Amino acid sequence: MTMAGTTREGRVRRIMAVVAVLQGVSTLVGFVELLLVPQWFAPQLEGTFFAGRQQLAAVLLGVPVGGFQWAALWLQARGSRWSVLAHAAAGLVMTCWIGAECLVIDSFGWPHALWGGLGVTQLLLVCVLLGGAARPQPWARILLAGGRAPMIVPRIAAPAVGSRPSALCGPAVVYGQPRPRWPVNRGRSRTVCGI
């Protein structure tokens, strides 16, 4: 699958690439700022392990955190099957970095929410790509139906001559789309639903 695909998988992969680019650029900017103008961050880092060691913070931000983002992009551009794992690792590393940063400097601001949220978004996109969101759960269907519980319609019908037993199988839950018919009993016996 190329990144230019129009399928759901292609769209998810493009979004993952955009998120990784945003995260990679932000870590690169932070890396350069910490190296070139460390005095900007001195007040925040005062009283922490990184006080006077802004270069160490820059290397930790730029190499491992940003490196995972760029590695994920590189693997995705090559079409590697490992790109999904790389995006999961990049999202996890970014989320952990932001959490640790908030604990070390003992503050939380909108940039932390943005970058931490993008890290979590990367993890969620990996779940979507791997099929974690392939089948909506019943509670999601209720939410999509405007908060109303779905109506249960029993399928009670008199068996007609030549009727398929699958027409008599249990209740059908109506969500706005017909329930798929599963091929059961294909004439092997006269029982309903293969029982």
Coordinates of N, CA, C and O in Angstrom, one line a residue:
M1 N 0.8 -1.2 0.0 CA 0.0 0.0 0.0 C 0.9 1.2 0.0 O 1.7 1.4 0.8
T2 N 0.7 2.1 -0.9 CA 1.4 3.3 -1.0 C 0.8 4.4 -0.1 O -0.4 4.2 0.2
M3 N 1.5 5.4 0.2 CA 1.0 6.4 1.0 C -0.1 7.2 0.3 O -0.9 7.9 0.9
A4 N -0.1 7.1 -1.0 CA -1.1 7.9 -1.8 C -2.4 7.1 -2.0 O -3.2 7.6 -2.8
G5 N -2.6 6.0 -1.4 CA -3.8 5.2 -1.5 C -5.0 5.9 -1.1 O -5.0 6.8 -0.2
T6 N -6.2 5.6 -1.6 CA -7.4 6.2 -1.3 C -8.2 5.4 -0.3 O -9.4 5.8 0.0
T7 N -7.7 4.3 0.1 CA -8.5 3.4 1.0 C -8.4 4.0 2.4 O -7.6 4.9 2.7
R8 N -9.1 3.4 3.3 CA -9.1 3.8 4.7 C -7.7 3.6 5.3 O -7.2 4.5 6.0
E9 N -7.0 2.5 4.9 CA -5.7 2.3 5.4 C -4.7 3.4 4.9 O -3.9 3.9 5.6
G10 N -4.9 3.8 3.6 CA -4.1 4.9 3.1 C -4.3 6.2 3.8 O -3.3 6.9 4.0
R11 N -5.5 6.5 4.1 CA -5.8 7.8 4.8 C -5.2 7.7 6.2 O -4.6 8.7 6.7
V12 N -5.3 6.6 6.9 CA -4.8 6.5 8.2 C -3.2 6.7 8.2 O -2.6 7.3 9.0
R13 N -2.6 6.0 7.2 CA -1.2 6.1 7.1 C -0.7 7.6 6.8 O 0.3 8.0 7.3
R14 N -1.5 8.3 5.9 CA -1.2 9.7 5.7 C -1.3 10.5 6.9 O -0.4 11.4 7.2
I15 N -2.3 10.3 7.7 CA -2.5 11.1 9.0 C -1.3 10.7 9.9 O -0.8 11.6 10.6
M16 N -1.0 9.5 10.0 CA 0.2 9.1 10.8 C 1.5 9.8 10.4 O 2.2 10.3 11.2
A17 N 1.6 9.9 9.1 CA 2.8 10.6 8.6 C 2.8 12.1 8.9 O 3.8 12.7 9.3
V18 N 1.6 12.7 8.8 CA 1.5 14.2 9.2 C 1.8 14.4 10.7 O 2.5 15.3 11.1
V19 N 1.3 13.5 11.5 CA 1.5 13.6 13.0 C 3.0 13.4 13.2 O 3.6 14.2 14.0
A20 N 3.6 12.4 12.6 CA 5.1 12.2 12.8 C 5.9 13.4 12.3 O 6.9 13.8 13.0
V21 N 5.5 14.0 11.2 CA 6.2 15.2 10.8 C 6.1 16.4 11.8 O 7.1 17.0 12.1
L22 N 4.9 16.6 12.3 CA 4.7 17.6 13.3 C 5.5 17.4 14.5 O 6.2 18.3 15.1
Q23 N 5.5 16.1 15.0 CA 6.3 15.8 16.2 C 7.8 15.9 15.9 O 8.6 16.4 16.7
G24 N 8.2 15.4 14.7 CA 9.6 15.5 14.4 C 10.1 16.9 14.3 O 11.2 17.2 14.8
V25 N 9.4 17.8 13.6 CA 9.8 19.2 13.5 C 9.8 19.8 14.9 O 10.7 20.6 15.2
S26 N 8.8 19.6 15.7 CA 8.8 20.2 17.0 C 10.0 19.7 17.9 O 10.6 20.6 18.6
T27 N 10.4 18.5 17.8 CA 11.6 18.0 18.5 C 12.8 18.7 18.0 O 13.7 19.0 18.7
L28 N 12.9 18.8 16.7 CA 14.0 19.5 16.0 C 14.2 20.9 16.5 O 15.3 21.4 16.8
V29 N 13.0 21.6 16.5 CA 13.0 23.0 17.0 C 13.5 23.1 18.4 O 14.3 24.0 18.8
G30 N 12.9 22.2 19.3 CA 13.3 22.2 20.7 C 14.8 21.9 20.9 O 15.4 22.5 21.7
F31 N 15.3 21.0 20.1 CA 16.7 20.6 20.1 C 17.6 21.8 19.8 O 18.5 22.1 20.6
V32 N 17.3 22.5 18.7 CA 18.1 23.7 18.3 C 18.0 24.8 19.4 O 19.0 25.4 19.7
E33 N 16.8 25.1 19.8 CA 16.6 26.1 20.9 C 17.4 25.8 22.1 O 18.0 26.7 22.7
L34 N 17.3 24.6 22.6 CA 18.0 24.2 23.8 C 19.6 24.3 23.6 O 20.3 24.6 24.6
L35 N 20.0 24.1 22.4 CA 21.5 24.2 22.2 C 21.9 25.7 21.9 O 22.9 26.1 22.5
L36 N 21.1 26.4 21.2 CA 21.5 27.8 20.8 C 21.2 28.9 21.9 O 21.9 29.8 22.0
V37 N 20.0 28.7 22.5 CA 19.6 29.7 23.5 C 19.2 29.0 24.8 O 18.0 29.1 25.2
P38 N 20.1 28.4 25.5 CA 19.7 27.6 26.7 C 19.2 28.5 27.8 O 18.5 28.1 28.7
Q39 N 19.5 29.8 27.8 CA 19.0 30.7 28.8 C 17.5 30.9 28.8 O 16.9 31.2 29.8
W40 N 16.9 30.6 27.7 CA 15.4 30.6 27.7 C 14.8 29.6 28.6 O 13.7 29.8 29.1
F41 N 15.4 28.5 28.8 CA 14.9 27.4 29.5 C 15.5 27.3 30.9 O 15.1 26.4 31.7
A42 N 16.4 28.1 31.3 CA 17.1 28.1 32.6 C 16.1 28.2 33.7 O 16.2 27.5 34.7
P43 N 15.2 29.2 33.7 CA 14.2 29.3 34.8 C 13.4 28.1 35.0 O 13.1 27.7 36.1
Q44 N 13.0 27.4 33.9 CA 12.1 26.2 34.1 C 12.9 25.1 34.6 O 12.4 24.2 35.4
L45 N 14.2 25.0 34.2 CA 15.0 23.8 34.7 C 15.7 24.1 36.0 O 16.4 23.1 36.5
E46 N 15.6 25.2 36.5 CA 16.2 25.5 37.8 C 15.7 24.6 38.9 O 14.5 24.5 39.1
G47 N 16.6 24.0 39.7 CA 16.2 23.2 40.8 C 15.9 21.7 40.3 O 15.5 20.9 41.1
T48 N 16.2 21.4 39.1 CA 16.0 20.0 38.6 C 17.4 19.5 38.2 O 18.4 20.1 38.3
F49 N 17.4 18.2 37.8 CA 18.6 17.5 37.4 C 19.2 18.2 36.2 O 20.4 18.2 36.0
F50 N 18.4 18.8 35.4 CA 18.9 19.5 34.1 C 19.3 20.9 34.3 O 19.6 21.6 33.3
A51 N 19.3 21.4 35.5 CA 19.8 22.8 35.8 C 21.3 22.9 35.3 O 22.1 22.2 35.8
G52 N 21.5 23.8 34.4 CA 22.8 24.0 33.9 C 23.2 22.9 32.9 O 24.4 22.9 32.4
R53 N 22.4 22.0 32.6 CA 22.7 20.9 31.6 C 21.6 20.9 30.5 O 21.1 19.9 30.1
Q54 N 21.4 22.0 29.9 CA 20.5 22.1 28.8 C 20.9 21.3 27.6 O 20.0 20.9 26.8
Q55 N 22.2 21.1 27.4 CA 22.7 20.4 26.3 C 22.2 18.9 26.4 O 21.9 18.3 25.4
L56 N 22.2 18.4 27.6 CA 21.8 17.0 27.9 C 20.3 16.9 27.5 O 19.9 15.9 26.9
A57 N 19.5 17.9 28.0 CA 18.1 17.9 27.7 C 17.9 18.0 26.1 O 17.0 17.3 25.6
A58 N 18.7 18.8 25.5 CA 18.6 18.9 24.0 C 18.9 17.6 23.3 O 18.2 17.2 22.4
V59 N 19.9 16.9 23.7 CA 20.3 15.7 23.1 C 19.2 14.6 23.4 O 18.8 13.9 22.5
L60 N 18.7 14.6 24.6 CA 17.6 13.6 24.9 C 16.3 13.9 24.1 O 15.6 13.0 23.6
L61 N 16.0 15.2 23.9 CA 14.9 15.5 23.1 C 15.1 15.3 21.6 O 14.2 14.7 20.9
G62 N 16.2 15.7 21.1 CA 16.5 15.6 19.7 C 16.8 14.2 19.1 O 16.3 13.8 18.1
V63 N 17.6 13.4 19.9 CA 18.0 12.1 19.4 C 17.0 11.0 19.6 O 16.4 10.5 18.7
P64 N 16.7 10.7 20.9 CA 15.8 9.5 21.0 C 14.3 9.9 20.7 O 13.7 9.2 19.9
V65 N 13.8 11.1 21.2 CA 12.4 11.4 20.9 C 12.2 11.8 19.5 O 11.3 11.2 18.8
G66 N 13.0 12.7 19.0 CA 12.8 13.0 17.6 C 13.3 11.9 16.6 O 12.7 11.7 15.5
G67 N 14.3 11.2 17.0 CA 14.8 10.1 16.2 C 13.7 9.0 15.9 O 13.6 8.5 14.8
F68 N 12.9 8.7 16.9 CA 11.8 7.7 16.7 C 10.8 8.2 15.7 O 10.3 7.5 14.9
Q69 N 10.5 9.5 15.7 CA 9.6 10.1 14.8 C 10.1 10.0 13.3 O 9.4 9.6 12.4
W70 N 11.4 10.4 13.2 CA 12.0 10.4 11.8 C 12.2 9.0 11.4 O 12.0 8.7 10.2
A71 N 12.5 8.1 12.3 CA 12.6 6.7 11.9 C 11.3 6.1 11.4 O 11.2 5.3 10.4
A72 N 10.2 6.5 12.1 CA 8.9 6.0 11.7 C 8.6 6.5 10.3 O 8.0 5.8 9.4
L73 N 8.9 7.8 10.0 CA 8.6 8.4 8.7 C 9.5 7.7 7.6 O 9.0 7.4 6.5
W74 N 10.7 7.4 7.9 CA 11.6 6.8 7.0 C 11.1 5.4 6.6 O 11.1 5.0 5.5
L75 N 10.8 4.6 7.7 CA 10.2 3.3 7.4 C 8.9 3.3 6.6 O 8.7 2.5 5.7
Q76 N 8.1 4.3 6.9 CA 6.8 4.4 6.2 C 7.1 4.8 4.7 O 6.4 4.2 3.8
A77 N 8.0 5.7 4.5 CA 8.3 6.1 3.1 C 8.9 4.9 2.3 O 8.6 4.8 1.1
R78 N 9.6 4.0 3.0 CA 10.1 2.9 2.3 C 9.1 1.8 2.1 O 9.4 0.8 1.4
G79 N 8.0 1.9 2.8 CA 6.9 0.9 2.7 C 7.2 -0.3 3.5 O 6.7 -1.4 3.2
S80 N 8.0 -0.2 4.5 CA 8.4 -1.3 5.4 C 7.2 -1.7 6.3 O 6.4 -0.9 6.7
R81 N 7.1 -3.0 6.5 CA 6.1 -3.5 7.4 C 6.3 -3.2 8.8 O 5.4 -3.3 9.6
W82 N 7.5 -2.7 9.1 CA 7.8 -2.3 10.5 C 7.4 -0.9 10.8 O 7.6 -0.4 11.9
S83 N 6.9 -0.2 9.8 CA 6.5 1.2 10.0 C 5.4 1.4 11.1 O 5.5 2.4 11.8
V84 N 4.5 0.5 11.2 CA 3.4 0.6 12.1 C 4.0 0.4 13.6 O 3.7 1.2 14.5
L85 N 4.9 -0.5 13.7 CA 5.6 -0.6 15.0 C 6.4 0.6 15.4 O 6.4 1.1 16.5
A86 N 7.1 1.2 14.4 CA 7.8 2.4 14.6 C 7.0 3.6 15.0 O 7.3 4.4 15.9
H87 N 5.8 3.7 14.4 CA 4.9 4.8 14.8 C 4.3 4.5 16.2 O 4.2 5.5 17.0
A88 N 4.1 3.3 16.6 CA 3.7 3.0 17.9 C 4.7 3.3 18.9 O 4.5 4.0 20.0
A89 N 6.0 3.0 18.6 CA 7.1 3.3 19.5 C 7.3 4.9 19.6 O 7.5 5.4 20.6
A90 N 7.2 5.5 18.4 CA 7.3 7.0 18.4 C 6.2 7.7 19.3 O 6.5 8.6 20.0
G91 N 5.0 7.2 19.1 CA 3.9 7.8 20.0 C 4.1 7.5 21.4 O 3.9 8.4 22.3
L92 N 4.6 6.3 21.8 CA 4.8 6.0 23.2 C 6.0 6.8 23.7 O 5.9 7.3 24.9
V93 N 7.1 6.9 23.0 CA 8.2 7.7 23.4 C 7.8 9.2 23.7 O 8.2 9.8 24.7
M94 N 7.0 9.7 22.7 CA 6.6 11.1 22.8 C 5.7 11.3 24.1 O 5.9 12.3 24.8
T95 N 4.8 10.4 24.3 CA 3.9 10.5 25.4 C 4.7 10.4 26.7 O 4.4 11.2 27.6
C96 N 5.6 9.5 26.8 CA 6.4 9.3 28.0 C 7.3 10.5 28.2 O 7.5 11.0 29.4
W97 N 7.9 11.1 27.1 CA 8.7 12.3 27.3 C 7.9 13.5 27.8 O 8.4 14.1 28.7
I98 N 6.7 13.7 27.3 CA 5.9 14.8 27.7 C 5.5 14.6 29.2 O 5.6 15.5 30.0
G99 N 5.1 13.4 29.6 CA 4.8 13.1 31.0 C 6.0 13.3 31.9 O 5.8 14.0 33.0
A100 N 7.2 12.9 31.5 CA 8.4 13.0 32.3 C 8.7 14.5 32.4 O 9.1 15.0 33.5
E101 N 8.6 15.2 31.3 CA 8.9 16.7 31.3 C 8.0 17.4 32.2 O 8.5 18.3 33.0
C102 N 6.7 17.1 32.2 CA 5.8 17.8 33.1 C 6.2 17.5 34.6 O 6.0 18.3 35.5
L103 N 6.6 16.2 34.9 CA 7.0 15.9 36.2 C 8.3 16.6 36.7 O 8.4 17.0 37.8
V104 N 9.2 16.7 35.8 CA 10.5 17.3 36.1 C 10.4 18.8 36.3 O 10.9 19.3 37.3
I105 N 9.7 19.5 35.4 CA 9.6 20.9 35.6 C 8.4 21.4 36.4 O 8.3 22.5 36.7
D106 N 7.6 20.4 36.8 CA 6.5 20.6 37.7 C 5.5 21.7 37.2 O 5.1 22.6 38.0
S107 N 5.2 21.6 35.9 CA 4.2 22.5 35.3 C 3.6 21.8 34.1 O 4.2 20.9 33.6
F108 N 2.5 22.4 33.7 CA 1.8 21.8 32.6 C 1.2 23.0 31.8 O 0.5 23.9 32.4
G109 N 1.4 23.0 30.5 CA 0.9 24.1 29.7 C 0.3 23.6 28.4 O 0.3 22.4 28.1
W110 N -0.2 24.4 27.6 CA -0.9 24.0 26.3 C 0.1 23.3 25.4 O -0.4 22.4 24.7
P111 N 1.4 23.6 25.3 CA 2.2 22.8 24.4 C 2.4 21.4 24.9 O 2.4 20.5 24.0
H112 N 2.3 21.2 26.2 CA 2.4 19.8 26.7 C 1.1 19.0 26.3 O 1.2 17.8 25.9
A113 N 0.0 19.7 26.4 CA -1.2 19.0 26.0 C -1.2 18.7 24.5 O -1.7 17.7 24.0
L114 N -0.7 19.7 23.7 CA -0.7 19.5 22.2 C 0.2 18.3 21.9 O -0.2 17.4 21.1
W115 N 1.5 18.3 22.3 CA 2.4 17.3 21.9 C 2.1 16.0 22.6 O 2.3 14.9 21.9
G116 N 1.7 16.0 23.8 CA 1.2 14.7 24.4 C 0.0 14.2 23.7 O -0.1 12.9 23.5
G117 N -0.9 15.0 23.3 CA -2.1 14.6 22.6 C -1.7 14.0 21.2 O -2.3 13.1 20.8
L118 N -0.7 14.6 20.6 CA -0.3 14.1 19.3 C 0.3 12.7 19.5 O 0.2 11.8 18.6
G119 N 1.1 12.5 20.6 CA 1.6 11.2 20.9 C 0.6 10.2 21.1 O 0.6 9.0 20.5
V120 N -0.5 10.5 21.8 CA -1.6 9.6 22.0 C -2.3 9.4 20.7 O -2.8 8.3 20.4
T121 N -2.4 10.4 19.9 CA -3.1 10.3 18.6 C -2.3 9.3 17.7 O -2.9 8.4 17.0
Q122 N -1.0 9.3 17.8 CA -0.2 8.3 17.0 C -0.5 6.9 17.5 O -0.7 6.0 16.7
L123 N -0.6 6.7 18.8 CA -1.0 5.4 19.3 C -2.4 4.9 18.9 O -2.6 3.8 18.5
L124 N -3.3 5.8 18.9 CA -4.7 5.5 18.5 C -4.7 5.2 17.0 O -5.5 4.3 16.6
L125 N -4.0 5.9 16.2 CA -4.0 5.6 14.8 C -3.4 4.3 14.5 O -3.8 3.6 13.5
V126 N -2.4 3.9 15.2 CA -1.8 2.5 15.1 C -2.9 1.5 15.4 O -3.1 0.5 14.7
C127 N -3.7 1.7 16.5 CA -4.8 0.8 16.8 C -5.8 0.8 15.7 O -6.3 -0.3 15.3
V128 N -6.1 1.9 15.1 CA -7.1 1.9 14.0 C -6.5 1.1 12.8 O -7.2 0.3 12.2
L129 N -5.3 1.4 12.5 CA -4.6 0.7 11.4 C -4.6 -0.8 11.6 O -4.7 -1.6 10.6
L130 N -4.4 -1.3 12.8 CA -4.3 -2.7 13.1 C -5.6 -3.3 13.2 O -5.7 -4.5 13.5
G131 N -6.7 -2.6 13.1 CA -8.0 -3.1 13.2 C -8.7 -3.1 14.5 O -9.7 -3.7 14.8
G132 N -8.1 -2.3 15.4 CA -8.7 -2.2 16.8 C -10.0 -1.5 16.8 O -10.8 -1.6 17.7
A133 N -10.3 -0.7 15.7 CA -11.6 0.0 15.6 C -12.4 -0.5 14.4 O -13.2 0.3 13.9
A134 N -12.2 -1.7 14.0 CA -12.8 -2.2 12.8 C -14.3 -2.5 13.0 O -15.1 -2.2 12.1
R135 N -14.7 -3.0 14.2 CA -16.1 -3.3 14.4 C -16.6 -2.4 15.5 O -16.1 -2.6 16.7
P136 N -17.6 -1.5 15.3 CA -18.1 -0.7 16.4 C -18.7 -1.6 17.5 O -19.4 -2.5 17.2
Q137 N -18.5 -1.2 18.7 CA -19.1 -1.9 19.8 C -20.5 -1.4 20.1 O -20.9 -0.4 19.6
P138 N -21.3 -2.2 20.8 CA -22.7 -1.8 21.0 C -22.9 -0.4 21.6 O -23.8 0.3 21.2
W139 N -22.0 -0.1 22.6 CA -22.2 1.2 23.2 C -21.9 2.3 22.2 O -22.5 3.4 22.3
A140 N -21.0 2.1 21.3 CA -20.7 3.1 20.2 C -21.9 3.3 19.3 O -22.2 4.4 18.9
R141 N -22.6 2.2 19.0 CA -23.7 2.3 18.1 C -24.8 3.1 18.8 O -25.6 3.8 18.2
I142 N -25.0 2.9 20.1 CA -26.0 3.6 20.8 C -25.7 5.1 20.8 O -26.5 6.0 20.6
L143 N -24.4 5.5 21.0 CA -24.0 6.9 20.9 C -24.2 7.4 19.5 O -24.6 8.6 19.4
L144 N -23.9 6.6 18.5 CA -24.1 7.1 17.1 C -25.6 7.3 16.8 O -25.9 8.0 15.9
A145 N -26.4 6.5 17.5 CA -27.9 6.6 17.2 C -28.5 7.7 18.0 O -29.7 7.8 18.1
G146 N -27.7 8.6 18.5 CA -28.2 9.8 19.2 C -28.6 9.5 20.7 O -29.4 10.2 21.3
G147 N -28.0 8.5 21.3 CA -28.2 8.2 22.7 C -29.4 7.3 22.9 O -29.7 6.9 24.0
R148 N -30.1 6.9 21.8 CA -31.2 6.0 22.0 C -30.8 4.5 21.9 O -29.9 4.2 21.1
A149 N -31.3 3.7 22.7 CA -31.0 2.3 22.7 C -31.6 1.7 21.4 O -32.7 2.1 21.0
P150 N -30.9 0.8 20.7 CA -31.4 0.2 19.5 C -32.7 -0.6 19.8 O -32.9 -1.2 20.9
M151 N -33.5 -0.7 18.8 CA -34.8 -1.4 18.9 C -34.5 -2.9 18.5 O -33.9 -3.2 17.5
I152 N -35.0 -3.8 19.4 CA -34.9 -5.2 19.1 C -36.2 -5.7 18.4 O -37.2 -5.6 19.0
V153 N -36.0 -6.3 17.3 CA -37.2 -6.8 16.5 C -37.0 -8.3 16.4 O -36.1 -8.8 15.8
P154 N -38.0 -9.1 17.0 CA -37.9 -10.5 16.9 C -38.2 -11.0 15.5 O -39.1 -10.4 14.9
R155 N -37.5 -12.0 15.1 CA -37.8 -12.6 13.8 C -38.6 -13.8 14.0 O -38.1 -14.9 14.2
I156 N -39.9 -13.7 14.0 CA -40.8 -14.8 14.2 C -41.6 -14.9 12.9 O -42.3 -14.0 12.5
A157 N -41.4 -16.0 12.3 CA -42.1 -16.3 11.0 C -42.5 -17.8 10.9 O -41.7 -18.6 11.4
A158 N -43.6 -18.0 10.3 CA -43.9 -19.4 10.1 C -43.1 -20.0 9.0 O -42.9 -19.3 7.9
P159 N -42.5 -21.2 9.2 CA -41.7 -21.7 8.1 C -42.5 -22.0 6.9 O -43.5 -22.7 7.0
A160 N -42.2 -21.5 5.8 CA -42.9 -21.8 4.5 C -42.1 -22.9 3.8 O -41.0 -23.2 4.1
V161 N -42.8 -23.5 2.9 CA -42.1 -24.5 2.1 C -41.0 -23.9 1.3 O -41.1 -22.9 0.6
G162 N -39.8 -24.5 1.5 CA -38.6 -24.0 0.8 C -37.9 -22.8 1.5 O -37.0 -22.3 0.9
S163 N -38.4 -22.4 2.6 CA -37.8 -21.2 3.3 C -36.5 -21.6 3.9 O -36.3 -22.8 4.3
R164 N -35.6 -20.7 4.0 CA -34.3 -20.9 4.6 C -34.4 -20.8 6.1 O -35.0 -19.8 6.6
P165 N -33.8 -21.7 6.8 CA -33.9 -21.6 8.3 C -33.2 -20.4 8.9 O -33.6 -19.9 9.9
S166 N -32.3 -19.8 8.1 CA -31.6 -18.6 8.7 C -32.6 -17.4 8.9 O -32.3 -16.5 9.6
A167 N -33.7 -17.5 8.2 CA -34.7 -16.4 8.4 C -35.4 -16.5 9.7 O -36.0 -15.5 10.2
L168 N -35.3 -17.6 10.4 CA -35.9 -17.8 11.7 C -34.9 -17.6 12.9 O -35.3 -17.8 14.0
C169 N -33.7 -17.3 12.6 CA -32.7 -17.2 13.6 C -32.8 -16.0 14.5 O -32.8 -14.9 14.0
G170 N -33.0 -16.2 15.8 CA -33.0 -15.2 16.8 C -33.4 -13.8 16.5 O -33.8 -13.5 15.4
P171 N -33.3 -12.8 17.4 CA -33.7 -11.5 17.2 C -32.6 -10.7 16.4 O -31.4 -11.0 16.4
A172 N -33.1 -9.8 15.6 CA -32.2 -8.9 14.8 C -32.2 -7.6 15.5 O -33.2 -7.0 15.8
V173 N -31.0 -7.0 15.7 CA -30.9 -5.7 16.3 C -30.9 -4.7 15.1 O -30.0 -4.8 14.3
V174 N -31.7 -3.7 15.2 CA -31.8 -2.7 14.1 C -31.0 -1.5 14.4 O -31.3 -0.8 15.4
Y175 N -30.0 -1.2 13.7 CA -29.2 0.0 13.9 C -29.3 0.9 12.7 O -28.4 1.8 12.5
G176 N -30.2 0.6 11.8 CA -30.2 1.4 10.6 C -29.7 0.7 9.3 O -29.8 1.1 8.2
Q177 N -29.0 -0.4 9.6 CA -28.5 -1.2 8.5 C -28.9 -2.7 8.7 O -29.0 -3.1 9.9
P178 N -29.2 -3.4 7.7 CA -29.7 -4.8 7.9 C -28.6 -5.7 8.4 O -27.4 -5.4 8.2
R179 N -29.0 -6.6 9.2 CA -28.0 -7.6 9.8 C -27.5 -8.5 8.7 O -28.3 -9.0 7.9
P180 N -26.2 -8.8 8.6 CA -25.8 -9.7 7.5 C -26.3 -11.1 7.7 O -26.4 -11.6 8.9
R181 N -26.7 -11.7 6.7 CA -27.1 -13.1 6.7 C -25.9 -14.0 6.7 O -25.1 -14.0 5.8
W182 N -25.9 -14.9 7.7 CA -24.8 -15.9 7.7 C -25.3 -17.2 7.1 O -26.4 -17.6 7.4
P183 N -24.5 -17.8 6.2 CA -25.0 -19.0 5.6 C -25.0 -20.2 6.7 O -24.0 -20.7 7.0
V184 N -26.2 -20.5 7.2 CA -26.3 -21.6 8.1 C -27.2 -22.7 7.5 O -28.1 -22.4 6.8
N185 N -26.9 -23.8 7.9 CA -27.7 -25.0 7.7 C -27.9 -25.4 6.2 O -28.6 -26.3 5.9
R186 N -27.4 -24.8 5.3 CA -27.4 -25.1 3.9 C -28.0 -26.5 3.5 O -27.5 -27.2 2.7
G187 N -29.2 -26.8 4.0 CA -30.0 -27.9 3.6 C -29.5 -29.3 4.2 O -29.9 -30.3 3.7
R188 N -28.5 -29.2 5.1 CA -28.0 -30.4 5.7 C -28.9 -31.1 6.7 O -28.9 -32.3 6.8
S189 N -29.7 -30.3 7.4 CA -30.7 -30.9 8.3 C -31.9 -29.9 8.3 O -31.9 -28.9 7.7
R190 N -32.9 -30.3 9.1 CA -34.1 -29.5 9.1 C -34.2 -28.7 10.4 O -35.2 -28.2 10.8
T191 N -33.1 -28.5 11.1 CA -33.1 -27.8 12.4 C -32.9 -26.3 12.1 O -32.4 -25.9 11.1
V192 N -33.4 -25.4 13.0 CA -33.3 -24.0 12.8 C -31.9 -23.6 13.4 O -31.5 -23.9 14.5
C193 N -31.2 -22.8 12.6 CA -29.9 -22.2 13.0 C -28.9 -23.3 13.3 O -28.0 -23.1 14.1
G194 N -29.0 -24.5 12.7 CA -28.0 -25.5 12.9 C -28.0 -26.1 14.3 O -27.1 -26.8 14.7
I195 N -29.1 -25.9 15.1 CA -29.2 -26.5 16.4 C -29.6 -27.9 16.3 O -30.5 -28.3 15.6

